[in-house]
Short mmCIF file of C-alpha atoms and ligand atoms in Angstrom, two decimals:
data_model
loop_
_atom_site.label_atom_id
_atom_site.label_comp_id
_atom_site.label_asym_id
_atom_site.label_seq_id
_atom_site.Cartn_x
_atom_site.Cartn_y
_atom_site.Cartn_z
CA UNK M 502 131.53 78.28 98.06
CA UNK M 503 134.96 77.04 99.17
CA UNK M 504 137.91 76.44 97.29
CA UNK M 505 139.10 73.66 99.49
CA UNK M 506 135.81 71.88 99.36
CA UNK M 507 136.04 72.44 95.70
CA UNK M 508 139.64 70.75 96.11
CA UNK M 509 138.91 68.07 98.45
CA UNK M 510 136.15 67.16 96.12
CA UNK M 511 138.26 66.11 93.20
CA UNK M 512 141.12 64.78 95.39
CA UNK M 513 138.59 62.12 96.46
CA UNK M 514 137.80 61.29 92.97
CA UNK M 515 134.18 63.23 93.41
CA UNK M 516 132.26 64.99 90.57
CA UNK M 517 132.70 68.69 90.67
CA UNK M 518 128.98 70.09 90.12
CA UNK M 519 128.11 72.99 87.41
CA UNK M 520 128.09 75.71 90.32
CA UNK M 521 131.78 74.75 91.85
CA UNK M 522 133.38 74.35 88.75
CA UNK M 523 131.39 78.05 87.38
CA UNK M 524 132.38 79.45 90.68
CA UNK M 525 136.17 78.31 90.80
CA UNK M 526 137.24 79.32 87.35
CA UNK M 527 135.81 82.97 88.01
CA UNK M 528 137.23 83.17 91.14
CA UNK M 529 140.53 82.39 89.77
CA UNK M 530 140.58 84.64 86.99
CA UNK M 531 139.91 87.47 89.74
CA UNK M 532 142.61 86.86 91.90
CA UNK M 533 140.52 85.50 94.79
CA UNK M 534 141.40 82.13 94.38
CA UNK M 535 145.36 81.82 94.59
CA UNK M 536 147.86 79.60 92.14
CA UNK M 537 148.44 76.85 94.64
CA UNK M 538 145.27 76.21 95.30
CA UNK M 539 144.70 76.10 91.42
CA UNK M 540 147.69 74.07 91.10
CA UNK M 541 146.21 71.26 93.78
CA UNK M 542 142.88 71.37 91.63
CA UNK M 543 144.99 70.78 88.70
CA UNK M 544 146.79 68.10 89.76
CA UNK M 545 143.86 66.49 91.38
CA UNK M 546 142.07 66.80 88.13
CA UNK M 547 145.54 65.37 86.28
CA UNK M 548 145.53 62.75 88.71
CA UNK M 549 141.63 61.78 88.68
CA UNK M 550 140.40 63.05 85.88
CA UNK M 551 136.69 64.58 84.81
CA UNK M 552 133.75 63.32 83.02
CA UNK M 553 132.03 64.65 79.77
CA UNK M 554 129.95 67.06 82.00
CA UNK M 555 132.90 68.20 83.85
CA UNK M 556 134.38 68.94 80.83
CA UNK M 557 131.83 70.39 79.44
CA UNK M 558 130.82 72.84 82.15
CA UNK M 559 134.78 73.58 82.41
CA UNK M 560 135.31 74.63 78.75
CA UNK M 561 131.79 76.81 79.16
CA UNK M 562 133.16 78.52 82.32
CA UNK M 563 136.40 79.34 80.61
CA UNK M 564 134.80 81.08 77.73
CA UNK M 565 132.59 82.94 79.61
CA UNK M 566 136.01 84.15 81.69
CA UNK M 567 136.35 86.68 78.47
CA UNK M 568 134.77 88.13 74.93
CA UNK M 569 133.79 86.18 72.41
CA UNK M 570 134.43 87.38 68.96
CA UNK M 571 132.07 87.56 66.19
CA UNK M 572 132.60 86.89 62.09
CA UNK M 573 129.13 87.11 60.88
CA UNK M 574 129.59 89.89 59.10
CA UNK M 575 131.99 88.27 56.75
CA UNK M 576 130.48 87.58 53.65
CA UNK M 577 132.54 83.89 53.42
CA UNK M 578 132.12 81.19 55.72
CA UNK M 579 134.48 80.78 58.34
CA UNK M 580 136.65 77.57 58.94
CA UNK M 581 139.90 77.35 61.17
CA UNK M 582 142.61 74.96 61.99
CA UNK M 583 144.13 73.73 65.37
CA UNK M 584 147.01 71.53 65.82
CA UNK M 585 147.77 70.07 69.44
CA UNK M 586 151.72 70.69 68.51
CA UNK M 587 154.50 68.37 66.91
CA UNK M 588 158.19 69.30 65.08
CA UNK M 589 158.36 70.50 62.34
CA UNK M 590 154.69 71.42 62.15
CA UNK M 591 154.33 74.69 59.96
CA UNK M 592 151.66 73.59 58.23
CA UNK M 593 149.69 76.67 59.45
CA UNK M 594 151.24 78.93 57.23
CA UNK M 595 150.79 77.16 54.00
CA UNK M 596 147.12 76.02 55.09
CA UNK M 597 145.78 79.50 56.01
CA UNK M 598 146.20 80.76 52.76
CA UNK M 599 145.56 78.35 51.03
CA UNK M 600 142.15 77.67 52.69
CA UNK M 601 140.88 81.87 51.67
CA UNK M 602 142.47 80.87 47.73
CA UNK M 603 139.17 78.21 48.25
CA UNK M 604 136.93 80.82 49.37
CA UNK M 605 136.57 80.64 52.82
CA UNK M 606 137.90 82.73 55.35
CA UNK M 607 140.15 81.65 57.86
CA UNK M 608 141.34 83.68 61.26
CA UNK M 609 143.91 81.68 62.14
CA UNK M 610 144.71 82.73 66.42
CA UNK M 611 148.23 81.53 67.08
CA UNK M 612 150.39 80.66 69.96
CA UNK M 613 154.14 80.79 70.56
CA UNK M 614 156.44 77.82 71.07
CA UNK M 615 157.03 76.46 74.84
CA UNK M 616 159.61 73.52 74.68
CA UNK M 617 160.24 71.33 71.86
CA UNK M 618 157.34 72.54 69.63
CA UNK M 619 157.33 74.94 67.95
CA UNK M 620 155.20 78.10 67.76
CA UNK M 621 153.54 79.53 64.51
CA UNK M 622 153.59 83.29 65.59
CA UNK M 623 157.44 82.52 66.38
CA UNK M 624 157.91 81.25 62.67
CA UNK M 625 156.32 84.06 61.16
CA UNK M 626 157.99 86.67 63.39
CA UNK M 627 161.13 85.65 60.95
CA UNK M 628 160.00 87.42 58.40
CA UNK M 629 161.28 91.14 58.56
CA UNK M 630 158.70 93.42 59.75
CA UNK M 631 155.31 90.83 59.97
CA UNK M 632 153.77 91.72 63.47
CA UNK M 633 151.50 89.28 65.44
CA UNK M 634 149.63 91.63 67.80
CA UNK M 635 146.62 92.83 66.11
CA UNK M 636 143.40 94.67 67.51
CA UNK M 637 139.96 93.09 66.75
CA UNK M 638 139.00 95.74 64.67
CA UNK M 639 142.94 94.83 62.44
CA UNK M 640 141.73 91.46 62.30
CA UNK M 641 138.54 91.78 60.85
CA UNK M 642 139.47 94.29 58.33
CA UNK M 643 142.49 91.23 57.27
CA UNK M 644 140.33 88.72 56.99
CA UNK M 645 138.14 91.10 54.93
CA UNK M 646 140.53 91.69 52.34
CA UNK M 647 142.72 88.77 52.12
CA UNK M 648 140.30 85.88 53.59
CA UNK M 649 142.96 84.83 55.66
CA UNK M 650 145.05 86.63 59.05
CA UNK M 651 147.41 84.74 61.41
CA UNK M 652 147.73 86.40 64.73
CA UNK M 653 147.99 86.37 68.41
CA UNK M 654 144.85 85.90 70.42
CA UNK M 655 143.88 89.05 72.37
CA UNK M 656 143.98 89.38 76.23
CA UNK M 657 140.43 89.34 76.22
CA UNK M 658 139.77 85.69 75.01
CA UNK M 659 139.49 83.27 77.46
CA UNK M 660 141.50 84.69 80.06
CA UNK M 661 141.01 82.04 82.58
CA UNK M 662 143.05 79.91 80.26
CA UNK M 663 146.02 81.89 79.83
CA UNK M 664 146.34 81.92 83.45
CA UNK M 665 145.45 78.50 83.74
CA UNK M 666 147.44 77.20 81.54
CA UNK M 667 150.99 79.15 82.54
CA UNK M 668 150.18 77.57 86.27
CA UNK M 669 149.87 74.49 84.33
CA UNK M 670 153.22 74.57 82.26
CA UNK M 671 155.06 75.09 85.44
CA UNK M 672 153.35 72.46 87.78
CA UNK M 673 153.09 69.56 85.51
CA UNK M 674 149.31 69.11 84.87
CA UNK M 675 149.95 70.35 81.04
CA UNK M 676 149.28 66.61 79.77
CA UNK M 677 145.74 66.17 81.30
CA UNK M 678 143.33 64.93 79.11
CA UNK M 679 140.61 67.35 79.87
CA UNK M 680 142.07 70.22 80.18
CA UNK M 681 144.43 70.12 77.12
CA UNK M 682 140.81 69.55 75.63
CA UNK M 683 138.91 72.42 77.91
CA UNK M 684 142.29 75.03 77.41
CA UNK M 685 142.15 73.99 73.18
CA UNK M 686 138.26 74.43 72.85
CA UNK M 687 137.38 77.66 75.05
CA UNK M 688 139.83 79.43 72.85
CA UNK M 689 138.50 77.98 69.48
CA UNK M 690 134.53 78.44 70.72
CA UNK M 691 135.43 81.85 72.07
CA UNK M 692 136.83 82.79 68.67
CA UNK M 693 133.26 82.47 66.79
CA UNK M 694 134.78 80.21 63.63
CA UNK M 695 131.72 78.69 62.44
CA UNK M 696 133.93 75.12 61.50
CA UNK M 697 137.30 74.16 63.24
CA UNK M 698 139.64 71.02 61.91
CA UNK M 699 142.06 69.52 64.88
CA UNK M 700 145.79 68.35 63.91
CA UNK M 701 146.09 66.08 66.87
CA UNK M 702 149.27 64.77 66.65
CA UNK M 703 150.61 61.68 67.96
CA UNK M 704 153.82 60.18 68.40
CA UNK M 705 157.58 60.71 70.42
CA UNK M 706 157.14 64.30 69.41
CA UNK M 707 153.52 65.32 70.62
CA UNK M 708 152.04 65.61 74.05
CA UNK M 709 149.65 61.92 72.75
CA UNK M 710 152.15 59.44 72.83
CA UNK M 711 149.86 56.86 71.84
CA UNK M 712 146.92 56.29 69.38
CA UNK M 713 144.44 55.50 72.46
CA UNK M 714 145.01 59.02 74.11
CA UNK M 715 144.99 60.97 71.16
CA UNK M 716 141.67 59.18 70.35
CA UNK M 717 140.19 60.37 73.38
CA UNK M 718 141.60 63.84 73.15
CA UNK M 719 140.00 64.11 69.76
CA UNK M 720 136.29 62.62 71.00
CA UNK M 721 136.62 64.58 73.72
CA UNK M 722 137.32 68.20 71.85
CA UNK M 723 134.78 67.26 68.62
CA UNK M 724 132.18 66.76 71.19
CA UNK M 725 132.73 70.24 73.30
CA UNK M 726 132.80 71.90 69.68
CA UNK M 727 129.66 70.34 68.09
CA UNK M 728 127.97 70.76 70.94
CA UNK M 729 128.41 74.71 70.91
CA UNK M 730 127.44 74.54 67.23
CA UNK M 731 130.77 74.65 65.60
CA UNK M 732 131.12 71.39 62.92
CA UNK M 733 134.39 69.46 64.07
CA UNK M 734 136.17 67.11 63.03
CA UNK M 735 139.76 65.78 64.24
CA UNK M 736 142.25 64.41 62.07
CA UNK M 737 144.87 62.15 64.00
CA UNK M 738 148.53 62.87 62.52
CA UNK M 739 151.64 61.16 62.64
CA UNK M 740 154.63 62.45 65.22
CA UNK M 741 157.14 59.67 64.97
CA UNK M 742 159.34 61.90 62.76
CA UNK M 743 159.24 65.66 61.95
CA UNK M 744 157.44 67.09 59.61
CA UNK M 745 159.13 67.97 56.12
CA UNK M 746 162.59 68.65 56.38
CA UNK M 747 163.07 71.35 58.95
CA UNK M 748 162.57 72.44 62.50
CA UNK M 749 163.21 76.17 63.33
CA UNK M 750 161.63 79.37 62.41
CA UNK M 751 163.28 80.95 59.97
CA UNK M 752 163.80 77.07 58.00
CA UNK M 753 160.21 76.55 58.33
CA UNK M 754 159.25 79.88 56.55
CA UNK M 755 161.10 78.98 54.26
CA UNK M 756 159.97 75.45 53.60
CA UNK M 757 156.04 76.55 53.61
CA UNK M 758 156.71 79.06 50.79
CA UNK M 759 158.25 76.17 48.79
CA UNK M 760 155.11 74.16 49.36
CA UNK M 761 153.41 77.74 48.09
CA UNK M 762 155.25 77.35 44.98
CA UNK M 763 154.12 73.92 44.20
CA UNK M 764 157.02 72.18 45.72
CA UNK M 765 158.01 71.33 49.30
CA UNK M 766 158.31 67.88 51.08
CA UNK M 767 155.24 65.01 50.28
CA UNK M 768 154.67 64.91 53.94
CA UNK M 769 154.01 68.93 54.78
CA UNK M 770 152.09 68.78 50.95
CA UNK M 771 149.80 65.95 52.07
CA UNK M 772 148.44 67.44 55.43
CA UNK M 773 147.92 70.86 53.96
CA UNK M 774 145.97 69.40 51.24
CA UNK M 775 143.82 66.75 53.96
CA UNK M 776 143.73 69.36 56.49
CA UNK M 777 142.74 72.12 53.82
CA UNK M 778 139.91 69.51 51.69
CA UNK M 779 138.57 68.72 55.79
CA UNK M 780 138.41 73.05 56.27
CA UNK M 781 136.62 73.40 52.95
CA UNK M 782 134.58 70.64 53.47
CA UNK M 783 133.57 71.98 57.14
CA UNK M 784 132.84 75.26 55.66
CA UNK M 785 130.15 74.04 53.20
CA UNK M 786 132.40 74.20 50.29
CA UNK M 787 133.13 70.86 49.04
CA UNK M 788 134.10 71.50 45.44
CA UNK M 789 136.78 74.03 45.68
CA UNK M 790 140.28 72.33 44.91
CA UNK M 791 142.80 73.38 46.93
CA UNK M 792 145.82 71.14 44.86
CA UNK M 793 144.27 73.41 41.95
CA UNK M 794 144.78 76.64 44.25
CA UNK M 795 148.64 75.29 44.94
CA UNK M 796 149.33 74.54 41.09
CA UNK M 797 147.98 77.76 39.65
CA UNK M 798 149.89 80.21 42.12
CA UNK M 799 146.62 81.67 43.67
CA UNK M 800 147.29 80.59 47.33
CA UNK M 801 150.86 82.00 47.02
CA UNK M 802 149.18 85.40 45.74
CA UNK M 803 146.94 84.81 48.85
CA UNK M 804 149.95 84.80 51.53
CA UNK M 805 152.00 87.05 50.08
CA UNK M 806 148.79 89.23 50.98
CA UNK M 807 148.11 88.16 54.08
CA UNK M 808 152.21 88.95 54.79
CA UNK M 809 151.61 92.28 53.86
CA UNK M 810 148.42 93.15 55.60
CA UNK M 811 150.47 92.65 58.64
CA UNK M 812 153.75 94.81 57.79
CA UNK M 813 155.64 92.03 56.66
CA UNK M 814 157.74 92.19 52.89
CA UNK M 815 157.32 88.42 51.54
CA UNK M 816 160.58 89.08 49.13
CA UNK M 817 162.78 90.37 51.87
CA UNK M 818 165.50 87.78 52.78
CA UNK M 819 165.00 85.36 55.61
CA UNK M 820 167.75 85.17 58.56
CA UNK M 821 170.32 82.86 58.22
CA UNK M 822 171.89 81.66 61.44
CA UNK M 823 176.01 82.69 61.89
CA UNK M 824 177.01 78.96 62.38
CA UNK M 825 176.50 74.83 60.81
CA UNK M 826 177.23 71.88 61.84
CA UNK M 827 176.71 68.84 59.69
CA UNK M 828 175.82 65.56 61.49
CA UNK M 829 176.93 62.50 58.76
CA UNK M 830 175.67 59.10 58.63
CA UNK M 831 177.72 56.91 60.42
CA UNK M 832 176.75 54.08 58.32
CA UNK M 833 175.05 53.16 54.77
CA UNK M 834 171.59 51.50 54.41
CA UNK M 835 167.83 52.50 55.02
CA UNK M 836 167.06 55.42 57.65
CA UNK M 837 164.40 53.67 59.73
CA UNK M 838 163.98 56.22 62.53
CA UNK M 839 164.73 59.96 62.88
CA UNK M 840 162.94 60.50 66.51
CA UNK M 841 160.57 63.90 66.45
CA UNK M 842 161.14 64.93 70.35
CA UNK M 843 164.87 64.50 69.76
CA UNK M 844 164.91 66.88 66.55
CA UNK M 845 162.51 69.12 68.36
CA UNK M 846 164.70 69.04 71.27
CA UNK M 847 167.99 70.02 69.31
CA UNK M 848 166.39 72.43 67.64
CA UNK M 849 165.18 74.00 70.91
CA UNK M 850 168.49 73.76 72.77
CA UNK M 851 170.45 75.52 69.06
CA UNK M 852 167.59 78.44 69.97
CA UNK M 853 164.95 78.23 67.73
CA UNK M 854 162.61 77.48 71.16
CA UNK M 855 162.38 79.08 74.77
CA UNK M 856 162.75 77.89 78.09
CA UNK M 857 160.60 81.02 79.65
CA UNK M 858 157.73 82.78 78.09
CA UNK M 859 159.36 85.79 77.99
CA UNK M 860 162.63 84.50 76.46
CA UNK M 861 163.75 85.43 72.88
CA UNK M 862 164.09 82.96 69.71
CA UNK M 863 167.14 83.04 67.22
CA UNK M 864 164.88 83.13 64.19
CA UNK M 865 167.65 81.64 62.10
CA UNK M 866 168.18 78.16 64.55
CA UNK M 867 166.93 74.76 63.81
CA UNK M 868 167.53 71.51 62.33
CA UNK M 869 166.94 70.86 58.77
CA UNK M 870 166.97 66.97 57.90
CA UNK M 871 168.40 65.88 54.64
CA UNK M 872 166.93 62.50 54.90
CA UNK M 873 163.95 60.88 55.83
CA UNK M 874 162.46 57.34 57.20
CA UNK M 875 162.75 55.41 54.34
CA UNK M 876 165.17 56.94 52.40
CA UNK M 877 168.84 55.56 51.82
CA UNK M 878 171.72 57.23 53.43
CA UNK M 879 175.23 56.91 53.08
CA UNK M 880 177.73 56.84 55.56
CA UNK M 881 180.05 60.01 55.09
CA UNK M 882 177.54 62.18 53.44
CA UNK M 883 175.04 64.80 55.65
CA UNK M 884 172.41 63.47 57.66
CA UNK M 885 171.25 67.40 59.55
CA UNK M 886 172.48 70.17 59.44
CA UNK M 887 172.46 72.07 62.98
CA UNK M 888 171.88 75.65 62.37
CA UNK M 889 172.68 78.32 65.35
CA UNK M 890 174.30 81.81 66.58
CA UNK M 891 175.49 80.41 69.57
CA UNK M 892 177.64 77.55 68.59
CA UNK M 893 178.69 76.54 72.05
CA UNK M 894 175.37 75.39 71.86
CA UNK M 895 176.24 72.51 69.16
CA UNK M 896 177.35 69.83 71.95
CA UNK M 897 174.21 70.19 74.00
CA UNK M 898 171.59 70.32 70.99
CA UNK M 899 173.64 66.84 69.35
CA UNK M 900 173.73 65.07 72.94
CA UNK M 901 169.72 65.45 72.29
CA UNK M 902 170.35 63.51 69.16
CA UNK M 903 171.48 60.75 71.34
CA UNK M 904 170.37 58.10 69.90
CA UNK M 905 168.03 59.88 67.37
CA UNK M 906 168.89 58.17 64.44
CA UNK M 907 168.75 54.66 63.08
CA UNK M 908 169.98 53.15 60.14
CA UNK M 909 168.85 49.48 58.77
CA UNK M 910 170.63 47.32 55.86
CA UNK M 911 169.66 48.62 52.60
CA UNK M 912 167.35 45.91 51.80
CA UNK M 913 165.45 45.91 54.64
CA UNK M 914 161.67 45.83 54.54
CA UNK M 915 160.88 49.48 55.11
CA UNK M 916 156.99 50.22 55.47
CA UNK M 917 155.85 54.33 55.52
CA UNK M 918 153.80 55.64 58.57
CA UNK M 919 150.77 57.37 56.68
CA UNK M 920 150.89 61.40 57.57
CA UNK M 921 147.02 60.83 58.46
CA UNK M 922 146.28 57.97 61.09
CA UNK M 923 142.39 58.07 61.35
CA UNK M 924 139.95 60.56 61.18
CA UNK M 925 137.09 61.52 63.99
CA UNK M 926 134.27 63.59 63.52
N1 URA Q 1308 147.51 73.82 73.53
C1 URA Q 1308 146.65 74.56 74.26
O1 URA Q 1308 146.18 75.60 73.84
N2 URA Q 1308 146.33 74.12 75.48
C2 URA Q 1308 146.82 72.97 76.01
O2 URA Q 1308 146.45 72.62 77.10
C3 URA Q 1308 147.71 72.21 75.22
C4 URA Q 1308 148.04 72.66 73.98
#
């Protein structure tokens, strides 16, 4: 085997067979075949895309690049939750709980922000002491006593992904159909949760800008996961506008543990409830109540737990960033649009995001949004409030805002995007 062949095959819009694509993925998880020859495949495969069985056999050889981990000896079924990314989107940290209040257990393998969305393990990081990197062994024993564990995946799961998918971020194949779906499924099959929900998002602030892709995206990844015996269903989610009122770490911590306490925005409530009812529902528990589990306190008990079991103090104070600025309305009337990319991008360029893996986050930085579409705003009065420790930062983060916000007469029609587009699964 060849890795130009292997190349020149997909370049001229050929079927890669089971034994190239097996061969390829191993060979570049050893070394032997090099980054720019992954990158060509990459684009090749950006550019001309695979079928179901290419997929297939792709996802399967990036599994079998690492270890797969095993939860049968939990006593509770097993039910997890993957979101393709948006602004705004902490819904993790509410859900996760939440989900083990219902009776099911839930390890929850996490990424870190790159560009304008943001990462869960980044969020939680803003709570004083709470550490991401656990061992296998750490994990299980979380899950065993809370139900529930939030934490970065090990090196050993599906290596060929995380070097796959770095090449990716830096050579412009990340928004490729089948391998968002391939890079998104070898991770979640590799994991061993018996049931797995997908958040695909769509909208200005997701990688799906329209309804068609994230269709496909969805098909695509239910498929992969039923057919390696984990029930899957995709829920496709609303990106126009970010979700509840803030983007940023620290802000978004802060938010979920208001939605804990039986408050928080409608938006971030809804999904956790869909997403949580589709988890339990998965997991073969259909009558647990999870608005029940919100009301009564027992899913706050739950993460306060889980925040603990990994060194973090849930009553410690959350960091507060040195410097505001308010952005006002510049007119009265109806808030029609508040653009997700653009309030992801602010919040980014204020620091709440990095530009390089290895970069660090300002856990205080964000954007918190005192209106939303729909509501009525009046001109004078605050619109966001930019949050940062480096204010030279302000100009940059509000030229993103360019153009962000929109404001209709006060009697204009106004109809609500639903939170949850379709379902599929
Ligand atoms: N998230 C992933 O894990 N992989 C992708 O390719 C895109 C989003």
């Amino acid at each position: 085997m060849d890795v130009i062949s292997v190349i020149r095959t997909k370049r001229d819009r050929g079927e890669l067979t089971a034994d190239q694509i097996d061969w390829v993925i191993d060979a570049y998880t050893r070394g032997e075949v090099a980054h720019e020859q992954m990158s060509s495949l990459a684009m090749a495969i950006y550019l001309n895309g695979m079928n179901r069985a290419e997929i297939a056999r792709w996802t399967a050889a990036m599994i079998a690049s690492g270890e797969r981990m095993d939860f049968s000896s939990l006593s509770r079924p097993t039910a997890d939750k993957h979101s393709t990314g948006g602004v705004g989107d902490k819904i993790t940290l509410p859900l996760a709980p939440l989900v083990a209040a219902c009776g099911a257990a839930v390890p929850q393998l996490s990424g870190r922000g790159l560009g304008h969305t943001g990462g869960t393990l980044d969020k939680l990081e803003a709570i004083p002491g709470w550490r991401a990197q656990l061992s296998n062994a750490e994990m299980l024993d979380v899950l065993r006593d809370v139900g529930s564990v939030i934490c970065a995946a090990g090196d050993g799961l599906a290596p060929a992904d995380k070097k796959l998918y770095a090449l990716r971020d830096v050579t412009g194949t990340v928004e490729a159909i089948p391998l968002i779906a391939s890079s998104i499924m070898s991770k979640k099959i590799a994991e061993g949760t018996g049931s797995l929900v997908l958040d695909v998002k769509v909208g200005s602030g997701a990688f799906m800008k329209n309804i068609e892709d994230a269709r496909e995206l969805a098909a695509t990844m239910v498929e992969l996961g039923t057919d390696h015996g984990v029930r899957t269903a995709a829920l496709l989610t609303d990106m126009a506008t970010p979700l509840g009122r803030t983007a940023g770490n620290a802000l978004e911590v802060r938010e979920s543990v208001e939605v804990l306490a039986g408050g928080g925005p409608r938006d971030v409530v809804e999904l956790t409830l869909a997403l949580a009812r589709e988890m339990l529902d998965a997991a073969g528990l259909p009558d647990a109540d999870p608005a029940k589990a919100l009301a009564d306190g027992s899913a706050m008990d739950h993460w306060r737990r889980m925040i603990r079991a990994q060194g973090g103090d849930p009553d410690a104070a959350l960091p507060v960033a040195r410097e505001q600025h308010v952005v006002t309305a510049a007119e009265s009337g109806t808030l029609t649009t508040l653009d997700a990319y653009a309030v992801g991008l602010a919040a980014w360029r204020l620091g709440a995001g990095r530009a390089r893996k290895e970069d660090p986050v300002q856990a205080g930085a964000g954007v918190e949004l005192h209106a939303k579409p729909g509501d009525t705003v009046t001109a004078g009065r605050p619109l966001l409030t930019l949050h940062t420790d480096t204010p030279e930062k302000f100009g940059y983060a509000l030229e993103a805002l360019d153009g962000a916000v929109r404001i209709g007469p006060s009697d204009a029609a106004f109809t609500a995007t639903p939170v949850v587009l379709e379902r599929i699964g």
